[in-house]
């Protein structure tokens, strides 16, 4: 566990549904985390009280999806501060080291580092202001809650901006889960589907199963079906066929990190979809909060790509599906080059190529009104 002591008991489990079904909730000094590994069969919330439990939750993908892991990590910093019993003069050092520790939980989604940087900056301000211990801890909690609430607003705005791209009767393909479960609420790529439903726009959604961890089957199909949205599940290798049949009018995916030149890291298989979309002349949209755009990373090849355990590939369906001793390659993400991306939809508006210039303009623009870049 990355050099930190873990407690023996593990988090408390709370079974049963809560409405709406949110991946994270802060309640009475504890972080309630929906264990997404158990969906769609079981709805279990874990009550987390220590940063080590949050680290484990992110690392093991009990919580996953770029914005959600950033939010979880922010609360992890709060839990670390709340349980600190050392010298008051070393409070800041402790908070910063908790944030550094949480940053080791997963490498690709930049929202994790973005949220932790925000928490570190706030901790530095609170320490510099020489507030009481109580006020410093409260200040950190307020920052984590702000990160959480802002993400809900941001996702809704992404949905509003994306909605005009979709008209009734369109077939739309998505990959992985960039929905409510991956964010505070609504999702990024799935947000326009929820808004379309509110406005009576009927879309036909196709969800890729998304091997090896099956976020499309277990999470996207689940959350859209629960919401009463028309969703059809596909194995990943069916995308080309459904495109060739003319069933897909647009592809929309989320992202874990967008580089300054518009290259997009997202769940493994996204790149193949983008190539297929190009071959079939289908627009390929990426829904992304600003917190997922990393202007400090020049291009996609510099984005760290997580590789995960072999068993996700060889035993992904709960039984062994490959010979013992087989060599396995299991990158969790791939990079879609910018030339395959039609547009990036953000909370501030729609960004079109050339992405390097337009993404820079997006960040330089101080006016919050919706526009195209
Ligand atoms: O490995 P995961 O499930 O955390 O990967 C998630 C994705 O790739 C999502 O598509 C991405 O984070 C966007 S979530 C709004």
mmCIF file of C-alpha atoms and ligand atoms in Angstrom:
data_model
loop_
_atom_site.group_PDB
_atom_site.id
_atom_site.type_symbol
_atom_site.label_atom_id
_atom_site.label_comp_id
_atom_site.label_asym_id
_atom_site.label_seq_id
_atom_site.Cartn_x
_atom_site.Cartn_y
_atom_site.Cartn_z
ATOM 1 C CA UNK A 1 0.000 0.000 0.000
ATOM 2 C CA UNK A 2 2.576 2.487 -1.101
ATOM 3 C CA UNK A 3 4.418 2.554 2.203
ATOM 4 C CA UNK A 4 1.446 3.561 4.379
ATOM 5 C CA UNK A 5 0.011 1.439 7.123
ATOM 6 C CA UNK A 6 -3.396 0.042 6.359
ATOM 7 C CA UNK A 7 -5.948 -0.635 9.061
ATOM 8 C CA UNK A 8 -6.975 -4.219 9.634
ATOM 9 C CA UNK A 9 -10.708 -3.852 9.568
ATOM 10 C CA UNK A 10 -11.282 -2.188 6.160
ATOM 11 C CA UNK A 11 -14.178 0.090 5.382
ATOM 12 C CA UNK A 12 -17.705 -0.566 6.631
ATOM 13 C CA UNK A 13 -20.148 -1.774 3.925
ATOM 14 C CA UNK A 14 -23.588 -0.265 3.535
ATOM 15 C CA UNK A 15 -25.845 -2.211 1.196
ATOM 16 C CA UNK A 16 -28.833 -0.911 -0.738
ATOM 17 C CA UNK A 17 -29.795 1.784 -3.116
ATOM 18 C CA UNK A 18 -29.704 5.537 -2.523
ATOM 19 C CA UNK A 19 -31.454 7.981 -4.849
ATOM 20 C CA UNK A 20 -29.935 9.343 -6.962
ATOM 21 C CA UNK A 21 -27.246 6.679 -7.261
ATOM 22 C CA UNK A 22 -24.085 8.760 -6.849
ATOM 23 C CA UNK A 23 -20.579 7.330 -6.787
ATOM 24 C CA UNK A 24 -19.447 9.563 -3.909
ATOM 25 C CA UNK A 25 -21.108 11.276 -0.948
ATOM 26 C CA UNK A 26 -19.621 13.069 2.058
ATOM 27 C CA UNK A 27 -21.557 12.268 5.218
ATOM 28 C CA UNK A 28 -20.733 13.035 8.852
ATOM 29 C CA UNK A 29 -16.981 13.111 8.439
ATOM 30 C CA UNK A 30 -16.856 10.008 6.239
ATOM 31 C CA UNK A 31 -16.615 9.401 2.510
ATOM 32 C CA UNK A 32 -19.277 7.067 1.156
ATOM 33 C CA UNK A 33 -17.914 5.397 -1.966
ATOM 34 C CA UNK A 34 -20.098 3.241 -4.213
ATOM 35 C CA UNK A 35 -18.098 0.092 -4.960
ATOM 36 C CA UNK A 36 -18.406 0.171 -8.757
ATOM 37 C CA UNK A 37 -16.680 -3.212 -9.099
ATOM 38 C CA UNK A 38 -19.861 -4.850 -7.786
ATOM 39 C CA UNK A 39 -22.253 -3.211 -10.252
ATOM 40 C CA UNK A 40 -24.654 -4.011 -11.762
ATOM 41 C CA UNK A 41 -25.435 -6.888 -9.416
ATOM 42 C CA UNK A 42 -24.842 -5.323 -6.018
ATOM 43 C CA UNK A 43 -25.171 -1.784 -4.710
ATOM 44 C CA UNK A 44 -22.719 -1.411 -1.862
ATOM 45 C CA UNK A 45 -21.305 1.786 -0.378
ATOM 46 C CA UNK A 46 -18.039 1.727 1.515
ATOM 47 C CA UNK A 47 -17.654 4.093 4.461
ATOM 48 C CA UNK A 48 -14.122 5.441 4.245
ATOM 49 C CA UNK A 49 -12.388 7.177 7.131
ATOM 50 C CA UNK A 50 -8.700 7.149 6.150
ATOM 51 C CA UNK A 51 -6.662 8.283 3.124
ATOM 52 C CA UNK A 52 -5.269 4.751 2.780
ATOM 53 C CA UNK A 53 -8.805 3.506 2.130
ATOM 54 C CA UNK A 54 -9.325 6.189 -0.498
ATOM 55 C CA UNK A 55 -5.989 5.298 -2.139
ATOM 56 C CA UNK A 56 -7.052 1.654 -2.257
ATOM 57 C CA UNK A 57 -10.517 2.617 -3.565
ATOM 58 C CA UNK A 58 -8.983 4.523 -6.488
ATOM 59 C CA UNK A 59 -6.219 1.999 -7.178
ATOM 60 C CA UNK A 60 -8.581 -0.988 -7.166
ATOM 61 C CA UNK A 61 -11.164 0.957 -9.236
ATOM 62 C CA UNK A 62 -13.903 0.835 -6.623
ATOM 63 C CA UNK A 63 -14.247 4.425 -7.787
ATOM 64 C CA UNK A 64 -13.133 5.183 -11.320
ATOM 65 C CA UNK A 65 -13.622 7.740 -14.061
ATOM 66 C CA UNK A 66 -11.372 10.785 -14.229
ATOM 67 C CA UNK A 67 -13.521 13.398 -12.423
ATOM 68 C CA UNK A 68 -14.698 10.931 -9.750
ATOM 69 C CA UNK A 69 -11.187 9.907 -8.767
ATOM 70 C CA UNK A 70 -10.205 13.575 -8.452
ATOM 71 C CA UNK A 71 -13.170 14.206 -6.143
ATOM 72 C CA UNK A 72 -12.416 11.073 -4.089
ATOM 73 C CA UNK A 73 -8.776 12.099 -3.682
ATOM 74 C CA UNK A 74 -9.809 15.584 -2.506
ATOM 75 C CA UNK A 75 -11.895 13.985 0.255
ATOM 76 C CA UNK A 76 -8.948 11.663 0.970
ATOM 77 C CA UNK A 77 -6.881 14.748 1.832
ATOM 78 C CA UNK A 78 -9.666 15.882 4.184
ATOM 79 C CA UNK A 79 -9.690 12.495 5.924
ATOM 80 C CA UNK A 80 -5.910 12.702 6.314
ATOM 81 C CA UNK A 81 -6.148 16.179 7.862
ATOM 82 C CA UNK A 82 -9.025 15.219 10.174
ATOM 83 C CA UNK A 83 -7.182 12.244 11.645
ATOM 84 C CA UNK A 84 -3.858 14.067 12.127
ATOM 85 C CA UNK A 85 -2.789 14.068 15.758
ATOM 86 C CA UNK A 86 0.804 15.248 15.444
ATOM 87 C CA UNK A 87 2.497 18.557 16.067
ATOM 88 C CA UNK A 88 0.307 21.480 14.877
ATOM 89 C CA UNK A 89 3.341 23.108 13.241
ATOM 90 C CA UNK A 90 3.584 20.118 10.934
ATOM 91 C CA UNK A 91 -0.085 20.112 9.842
ATOM 92 C CA UNK A 92 0.753 21.518 6.417
ATOM 93 C CA UNK A 93 3.596 19.048 5.888
ATOM 94 C CA UNK A 94 1.205 16.213 6.783
ATOM 95 C CA UNK A 95 -1.533 17.445 4.423
ATOM 96 C CA UNK A 96 0.926 17.884 1.548
ATOM 97 C CA UNK A 97 2.401 14.426 2.073
ATOM 98 C CA UNK A 98 -1.117 12.906 2.174
ATOM 99 C CA UNK A 99 -1.807 14.566 -1.194
ATOM 100 C CA UNK A 100 1.486 13.269 -2.633
ATOM 101 C CA UNK A 101 0.603 9.791 -1.436
ATOM 102 C CA UNK A 102 -2.892 9.894 -2.984
ATOM 103 C CA UNK A 103 -1.327 11.034 -6.278
ATOM 104 C CA UNK A 104 0.348 7.601 -6.559
ATOM 105 C CA UNK A 105 -2.988 5.766 -6.756
ATOM 106 C CA UNK A 106 -3.380 5.919 -10.584
ATOM 107 C CA UNK A 107 -1.264 7.666 -13.260
ATOM 108 C CA UNK A 108 -3.297 8.632 -16.323
ATOM 109 C CA UNK A 109 -6.352 10.730 -15.393
ATOM 110 C CA UNK A 110 -5.067 14.253 -14.870
ATOM 111 C CA UNK A 111 -8.117 15.205 -12.767
ATOM 112 C CA UNK A 112 -6.496 13.326 -9.881
ATOM 113 C CA UNK A 113 -3.466 15.648 -9.911
ATOM 114 C CA UNK A 114 -5.609 18.695 -10.705
ATOM 115 C CA UNK A 115 -7.815 18.098 -7.640
ATOM 116 C CA UNK A 116 -4.851 17.338 -5.390
ATOM 117 C CA UNK A 117 -3.059 20.499 -6.557
ATOM 118 C CA UNK A 118 -6.167 22.480 -5.613
ATOM 119 C CA UNK A 119 -6.222 20.885 -2.174
ATOM 120 C CA UNK A 120 -2.486 21.556 -1.651
ATOM 121 C CA UNK A 121 -2.872 25.181 -2.666
ATOM 122 C CA UNK A 122 -5.809 25.619 -0.277
ATOM 123 C CA UNK A 123 -3.871 23.958 2.557
ATOM 124 C CA UNK A 124 -0.954 26.348 1.959
ATOM 125 C CA UNK A 125 -3.318 29.346 2.082
ATOM 126 C CA UNK A 126 -4.963 28.089 5.270
ATOM 127 C CA UNK A 127 -1.616 27.464 6.941
ATOM 128 C CA UNK A 128 -0.270 30.863 5.856
ATOM 129 C CA UNK A 129 -3.340 32.577 7.349
ATOM 130 C CA UNK A 130 -2.473 30.912 10.682
ATOM 131 C CA UNK A 131 -6.066 29.859 11.274
ATOM 132 C CA UNK A 132 -6.974 27.560 14.154
ATOM 133 C CA UNK A 133 -6.698 23.844 13.503
ATOM 134 C CA UNK A 134 -10.495 23.568 13.347
ATOM 135 C CA UNK A 135 -10.759 26.315 10.727
ATOM 136 C CA UNK A 136 -7.969 24.785 8.644
ATOM 137 C CA UNK A 137 -9.703 21.390 8.601
ATOM 138 C CA UNK A 138 -13.030 23.042 7.772
ATOM 139 C CA UNK A 139 -11.367 25.034 4.983
ATOM 140 C CA UNK A 140 -10.032 21.855 3.403
ATOM 141 C CA UNK A 141 -13.444 20.203 3.588
ATOM 142 C CA UNK A 142 -15.053 23.257 1.972
ATOM 143 C CA UNK A 143 -12.556 23.005 -0.907
ATOM 144 C CA UNK A 144 -13.286 19.292 -1.456
ATOM 145 C CA UNK A 145 -17.039 19.988 -1.405
ATOM 146 C CA UNK A 146 -16.494 22.825 -3.918
ATOM 147 C CA UNK A 147 -14.585 20.483 -6.256
ATOM 148 C CA UNK A 148 -17.440 17.982 -5.932
ATOM 149 C CA UNK A 149 -20.266 20.520 -6.532
ATOM 150 C CA UNK A 150 -18.475 22.278 -9.373
ATOM 151 C CA UNK A 151 -18.086 18.973 -11.199
ATOM 152 C CA UNK A 152 -21.852 18.467 -11.192
ATOM 153 C CA UNK A 153 -22.374 21.942 -12.686
ATOM 154 C CA UNK A 154 -19.581 21.436 -15.209
ATOM 155 C CA UNK A 155 -21.054 18.118 -16.375
ATOM 156 C CA UNK A 156 -24.476 19.662 -16.814
ATOM 157 C CA UNK A 157 -22.976 22.472 -18.895
ATOM 158 C CA UNK A 158 -21.067 19.977 -21.047
ATOM 159 C CA UNK A 159 -24.400 18.256 -21.645
ATOM 160 C CA UNK A 160 -26.065 21.544 -22.612
ATOM 161 C CA UNK A 161 -23.286 22.392 -25.052
ATOM 162 C CA UNK A 162 -23.253 18.928 -26.593
ATOM 163 C CA UNK A 163 -27.015 18.597 -26.919
ATOM 164 C CA UNK A 164 -27.377 20.612 -30.168
ATOM 165 C CA UNK A 165 -25.107 18.053 -31.862
ATOM 166 C CA UNK A 166 -27.798 15.408 -31.450
ATOM 167 C CA UNK A 167 -31.246 15.342 -33.018
ATOM 168 C CA UNK A 168 -34.119 12.942 -32.446
ATOM 169 C CA UNK A 169 -33.621 9.539 -34.001
ATOM 170 C CA UNK A 170 -29.826 9.665 -34.086
ATOM 171 C CA UNK A 171 -27.757 6.607 -33.207
ATOM 172 C CA UNK A 172 -24.851 7.445 -30.903
ATOM 173 C CA UNK A 173 -22.025 5.143 -29.866
ATOM 174 C CA UNK A 174 -20.084 5.539 -26.623
ATOM 175 C CA UNK A 175 -17.206 3.665 -25.020
ATOM 176 C CA UNK A 176 -16.300 2.904 -21.395
ATOM 177 C CA UNK A 177 -18.298 4.825 -18.793
ATOM 178 C CA UNK A 178 -18.192 8.602 -18.868
ATOM 179 C CA UNK A 179 -21.512 8.889 -17.062
ATOM 180 C CA UNK A 180 -22.857 9.891 -13.688
ATOM 181 C CA UNK A 181 -20.890 7.096 -12.066
ATOM 182 C CA UNK A 182 -17.600 8.501 -13.384
ATOM 183 C CA UNK A 183 -18.318 12.048 -12.174
ATOM 184 C CA UNK A 184 -20.243 13.933 -9.491
ATOM 185 C CA UNK A 185 -23.432 13.518 -11.565
ATOM 186 C CA UNK A 186 -24.648 13.383 -15.223
ATOM 187 C CA UNK A 187 -21.246 12.456 -16.605
ATOM 188 C CA UNK A 188 -19.392 14.062 -19.480
ATOM 189 C CA UNK A 189 -20.090 11.987 -22.599
ATOM 190 C CA UNK A 190 -23.407 10.753 -21.179
ATOM 191 C CA UNK A 191 -24.616 14.170 -19.979
ATOM 192 C CA UNK A 192 -26.205 15.086 -23.339
ATOM 193 C CA UNK A 193 -28.166 11.810 -23.259
ATOM 194 C CA UNK A 194 -29.730 12.731 -19.906
ATOM 195 C CA UNK A 195 -30.531 16.235 -21.119
ATOM 196 C CA UNK A 196 -31.949 14.862 -24.390
ATOM 197 C CA UNK A 197 -34.245 12.661 -22.338
ATOM 198 C CA UNK A 198 -35.413 15.672 -20.256
ATOM 199 C CA UNK A 199 -36.271 17.479 -23.518
ATOM 200 C CA UNK A 200 -37.999 14.535 -25.202
ATOM 201 C CA UNK A 201 -35.239 14.054 -27.793
ATOM 202 C CA UNK A 202 -35.094 10.340 -28.530
ATOM 203 C CA UNK A 203 -31.585 9.023 -29.127
ATOM 204 C CA UNK A 204 -30.597 5.439 -29.713
ATOM 205 C CA UNK A 205 -27.472 4.824 -27.673
ATOM 206 C CA UNK A 206 -25.008 2.007 -28.331
ATOM 207 C CA UNK A 207 -22.644 1.172 -25.473
ATOM 208 C CA UNK A 208 -19.416 -0.706 -26.107
ATOM 209 C CA UNK A 209 -18.867 -3.457 -23.575
ATOM 210 C CA UNK A 210 -15.307 -2.138 -23.002
ATOM 211 C CA UNK A 211 -12.963 -5.004 -22.289
ATOM 212 C CA UNK A 212 -11.212 -5.882 -20.093
ATOM 213 C CA UNK A 213 -13.011 -4.316 -17.092
ATOM 214 C CA UNK A 214 -16.395 -3.974 -18.835
ATOM 215 C CA UNK A 215 -17.262 -0.427 -17.732
ATOM 216 C CA UNK A 216 -19.572 -0.155 -20.747
ATOM 217 C CA UNK A 217 -21.534 -3.293 -19.899
ATOM 218 C CA UNK A 218 -21.514 -3.032 -16.122
ATOM 219 C CA UNK A 219 -21.829 0.740 -15.735
ATOM 220 C CA UNK A 220 -22.949 2.594 -18.881
ATOM 221 C CA UNK A 221 -25.580 0.034 -19.856
ATOM 222 C CA UNK A 222 -26.693 -0.062 -16.213
ATOM 223 C CA UNK A 223 -26.991 3.669 -15.604
ATOM 224 C CA UNK A 224 -28.677 4.436 -18.936
ATOM 225 C CA UNK A 225 -31.094 1.541 -18.561
ATOM 226 C CA UNK A 226 -31.943 2.633 -15.003
ATOM 227 C CA UNK A 227 -32.683 6.114 -16.368
ATOM 228 C CA UNK A 228 -35.015 4.660 -19.005
ATOM 229 C CA UNK A 229 -32.786 5.703 -21.920
ATOM 230 C CA UNK A 230 -32.767 3.514 -25.047
ATOM 231 C CA UNK A 231 -29.421 1.696 -24.849
ATOM 232 C CA UNK A 232 -28.098 -1.321 -26.738
ATOM 233 C CA UNK A 233 -25.003 -3.175 -25.564
ATOM 234 C CA UNK A 234 -22.336 -4.207 -28.080
ATOM 235 C CA UNK A 235 -19.144 -6.224 -27.780
ATOM 236 C CA UNK A 236 -16.209 -3.955 -28.650
ATOM 237 C CA UNK A 237 -15.540 -5.758 -31.928
ATOM 238 C CA UNK A 238 -19.043 -4.965 -33.260
ATOM 239 C CA UNK A 239 -18.509 -1.209 -33.671
ATOM 240 C CA UNK A 240 -17.327 -1.455 -37.297
ATOM 241 C CA UNK A 241 -20.319 -3.539 -38.306
ATOM 242 C CA UNK A 242 -22.913 -1.237 -36.760
ATOM 243 C CA UNK A 243 -21.212 1.750 -38.364
ATOM 244 C CA UNK A 244 -21.224 0.049 -41.764
ATOM 245 C CA UNK A 245 -24.954 -0.621 -41.344
ATOM 246 C CA UNK A 246 -25.505 3.132 -40.937
ATOM 247 C CA UNK A 247 -26.801 2.819 -37.378
ATOM 248 C CA UNK A 248 -24.284 5.271 -35.877
ATOM 249 C CA UNK A 249 -24.530 9.000 -36.576
ATOM 250 C CA UNK A 250 -21.989 10.131 -33.996
ATOM 251 C CA UNK A 251 -19.501 8.788 -31.462
ATOM 252 C CA UNK A 252 -19.015 10.531 -28.122
ATOM 253 C CA UNK A 253 -16.522 9.504 -25.457
ATOM 254 C CA UNK A 254 -15.048 10.928 -22.264
ATOM 255 C CA UNK A 255 -11.361 11.358 -21.592
ATOM 256 C CA UNK A 256 -8.770 10.952 -18.878
ATOM 257 C CA UNK A 257 -6.340 13.551 -20.219
ATOM 258 C CA UNK A 258 -6.150 15.801 -23.262
ATOM 259 C CA UNK A 259 -2.697 17.068 -24.227
ATOM 260 C CA UNK A 260 -2.031 20.652 -25.397
ATOM 261 C CA UNK A 261 -2.185 19.553 -29.052
ATOM 262 C CA UNK A 262 -5.599 17.882 -28.637
ATOM 263 C CA UNK A 263 -4.413 14.265 -28.464
ATOM 264 C CA UNK A 264 -6.895 12.390 -26.268
ATOM 265 C CA UNK A 265 -6.118 9.660 -23.734
ATOM 266 C CA UNK A 266 -9.168 7.568 -22.938
ATOM 267 C CA UNK A 267 -10.116 3.991 -22.166
ATOM 268 C CA UNK A 268 -8.353 1.373 -24.265
ATOM 269 C CA UNK A 269 -10.273 0.865 -27.490
ATOM 270 C CA UNK A 270 -11.117 4.542 -27.979
ATOM 271 C CA UNK A 271 -8.423 4.948 -30.645
ATOM 272 C CA UNK A 272 -9.818 2.015 -32.667
ATOM 273 C CA UNK A 273 -13.277 3.590 -32.501
ATOM 274 C CA UNK A 274 -11.914 6.920 -33.754
ATOM 275 C CA UNK A 275 -10.250 5.187 -36.723
ATOM 276 C CA UNK A 276 -13.495 3.383 -37.511
ATOM 277 C CA UNK A 277 -15.474 6.615 -37.202
ATOM 278 C CA UNK A 278 -13.098 8.341 -39.635
ATOM 279 C CA UNK A 279 -13.410 5.437 -42.112
ATOM 280 C CA UNK A 280 -17.196 5.737 -42.000
ATOM 281 C CA UNK A 281 -17.249 9.552 -42.044
ATOM 282 C CA UNK A 282 -18.901 9.708 -38.624
ATOM 283 C CA UNK A 283 -18.120 12.632 -36.283
ATOM 284 C CA UNK A 284 -16.017 11.699 -33.271
ATOM 285 C CA UNK A 285 -16.663 13.924 -30.236
ATOM 286 C CA UNK A 286 -14.801 14.043 -26.936
ATOM 287 C CA UNK A 287 -16.590 15.446 -23.865
ATOM 288 C CA UNK A 288 -14.134 16.944 -21.418
ATOM 289 C CA UNK A 289 -14.163 19.274 -18.440
ATOM 290 C CA UNK A 290 -11.357 21.841 -18.388
ATOM 291 C CA UNK A 291 -9.908 19.899 -15.449
ATOM 292 C CA UNK A 292 -9.085 17.056 -17.869
ATOM 293 C CA UNK A 293 -7.168 19.268 -20.296
ATOM 294 C CA UNK A 294 -3.468 19.283 -19.495
ATOM 295 C CA UNK A 295 -1.734 22.116 -21.335
ATOM 296 C CA UNK A 296 1.461 21.141 -19.510
ATOM 297 C CA UNK A 297 1.647 17.931 -21.547
ATOM 298 C CA UNK A 298 2.602 18.813 -25.100
ATOM 299 C CA UNK A 299 1.285 15.757 -26.925
ATOM 300 C CA UNK A 300 -0.263 12.357 -26.428
ATOM 301 C CA UNK A 301 2.921 10.307 -26.389
ATOM 302 C CA UNK A 302 3.923 12.108 -23.171
ATOM 303 C CA UNK A 303 0.756 11.020 -21.320
ATOM 304 C CA UNK A 304 1.585 8.229 -18.822
ATOM 305 C CA UNK A 305 -0.474 5.169 -19.704
ATOM 306 C CA UNK A 306 -1.396 2.854 -16.860
ATOM 307 C CA UNK A 307 -0.820 -0.873 -17.335
ATOM 308 C CA UNK A 308 -2.948 -3.072 -15.141
ATOM 309 C CA UNK A 309 -2.820 -6.631 -13.849
ATOM 310 C CA UNK A 310 -2.859 -9.598 -16.228
ATOM 311 C CA UNK A 311 -5.812 -11.241 -14.494
ATOM 312 C CA UNK A 312 -8.122 -8.491 -15.820
ATOM 313 C CA UNK A 313 -7.537 -10.030 -19.262
ATOM 314 C CA UNK A 314 -7.181 -13.715 -18.405
ATOM 315 C CA UNK A 315 -9.912 -13.970 -15.758
ATOM 316 C CA UNK A 316 -12.060 -10.962 -16.518
ATOM 317 C CA UNK A 317 -15.318 -12.853 -16.547
ATOM 318 C CA UNK A 318 -14.750 -14.476 -13.152
ATOM 319 C CA UNK A 319 -13.312 -17.590 -14.748
ATOM 320 C CA UNK A 320 -10.066 -18.290 -16.515
ATOM 321 C CA UNK A 321 -10.387 -17.619 -20.262
ATOM 322 C CA UNK A 322 -6.738 -17.995 -21.330
ATOM 323 C CA UNK A 323 -4.035 -20.619 -20.821
ATOM 324 C CA UNK A 324 -1.951 -20.406 -17.643
ATOM 325 C CA UNK A 325 1.396 -18.705 -18.254
ATOM 326 C CA UNK A 326 0.242 -16.798 -21.363
ATOM 327 C CA UNK A 327 1.921 -13.424 -21.952
ATOM 328 C CA UNK A 328 -0.512 -10.524 -21.518
ATOM 329 C CA UNK A 329 -0.407 -6.832 -22.473
ATOM 330 C CA UNK A 330 -3.002 -4.794 -20.584
ATOM 331 C CA UNK A 331 -2.741 -1.027 -21.114
ATOM 332 C CA UNK A 332 -5.741 0.648 -19.536
ATOM 333 C CA UNK A 333 -5.820 3.616 -21.942
ATOM 334 C CA UNK A 334 -4.825 4.575 -25.469
ATOM 335 C CA UNK A 335 -4.233 7.885 -27.186
ATOM 336 C CA UNK A 336 -6.390 9.078 -30.059
ATOM 337 C CA UNK A 337 -4.403 11.488 -32.241
ATOM 338 C CA UNK A 338 -5.956 14.915 -32.604
ATOM 339 C CA UNK A 339 -6.559 14.569 -36.362
ATOM 340 C CA UNK A 340 -9.236 11.940 -35.630
ATOM 341 C CA UNK A 341 -11.151 14.204 -33.226
ATOM 342 C CA UNK A 342 -14.006 16.285 -34.679
ATOM 343 C CA UNK A 343 -14.530 18.476 -31.612
ATOM 344 C CA UNK A 344 -13.937 18.626 -27.858
ATOM 345 C CA UNK A 345 -16.988 19.651 -25.847
ATOM 346 C CA UNK A 346 -16.226 21.497 -22.613
ATOM 347 C CA UNK A 347 -18.192 23.466 -20.032
ATOM 348 C CA UNK A 348 -17.018 26.671 -21.739
ATOM 349 C CA UNK A 349 -17.998 25.669 -25.251
ATOM 350 C CA UNK A 350 -17.045 23.561 -28.219
ATOM 351 C CA UNK A 351 -13.418 23.408 -29.331
ATOM 352 C CA UNK A 352 -12.624 22.565 -32.965
ATOM 353 C CA UNK A 353 -9.273 22.051 -34.737
ATOM 354 C CA UNK A 354 -6.587 23.338 -34.776
ATOM 355 C CA UNK A 355 -6.642 22.194 -31.163
ATOM 356 C CA UNK A 356 -3.301 23.594 -29.975
ATOM 357 C CA UNK A 357 -4.406 27.182 -30.695
ATOM 358 C CA UNK A 358 -8.022 26.716 -29.740
ATOM 359 C CA UNK A 359 -7.342 24.935 -26.439
ATOM 360 C CA UNK A 360 -4.945 27.728 -25.478
ATOM 361 C CA UNK A 361 -7.638 30.292 -26.417
ATOM 362 C CA UNK A 362 -10.173 28.398 -24.276
ATOM 363 C CA UNK A 363 -7.984 28.758 -21.188
ATOM 364 C CA UNK A 364 -7.123 32.395 -21.934
ATOM 365 C CA UNK A 365 -10.773 33.355 -22.381
ATOM 366 C CA UNK A 366 -12.065 34.895 -19.149
ATOM 367 C CA UNK A 367 -15.660 35.314 -20.293
ATOM 368 C CA UNK A 368 -17.882 32.381 -19.305
ATOM 369 C CA UNK A 369 -20.463 32.729 -22.074
ATOM 370 C CA UNK A 370 -20.810 29.753 -24.383
ATOM 371 C CA UNK A 371 -18.829 30.054 -27.559
ATOM 372 C CA UNK A 372 -16.937 28.035 -30.111
ATOM 373 C CA UNK A 373 -13.171 28.016 -30.117
HETATM 374 O O1 LIG B 1 -10.195 3.042 -15.961
HETATM 375 P P1 LIG B 1 -11.363 3.960 -15.791
HETATM 376 O O2 LIG B 1 -12.673 3.251 -15.704
HETATM 377 O O3 LIG B 1 -11.146 4.952 -14.666
HETATM 378 O O4 LIG B 1 -11.379 4.794 -17.136
HETATM 379 C C1 LIG B 1 -12.361 5.775 -17.317
HETATM 380 C C2 LIG B 1 -12.408 6.290 -18.689
HETATM 381 O O5 LIG B 1 -11.576 6.021 -19.523
HETATM 382 C C3 LIG B 1 -13.490 7.274 -18.953
HETATM 383 O O6 LIG B 1 -13.913 7.178 -20.270
HETATM 384 C C4 LIG B 1 -12.921 8.671 -18.674
HETATM 385 O O7 LIG B 1 -12.368 8.734 -17.361
HETATM 386 C C5 LIG B 1 -13.907 9.715 -18.755
HETATM 387 S S1 LIG B 1 -14.939 9.718 -17.331
HETATM 388 C C6 LIG B 1 -15.907 11.090 -17.409
#
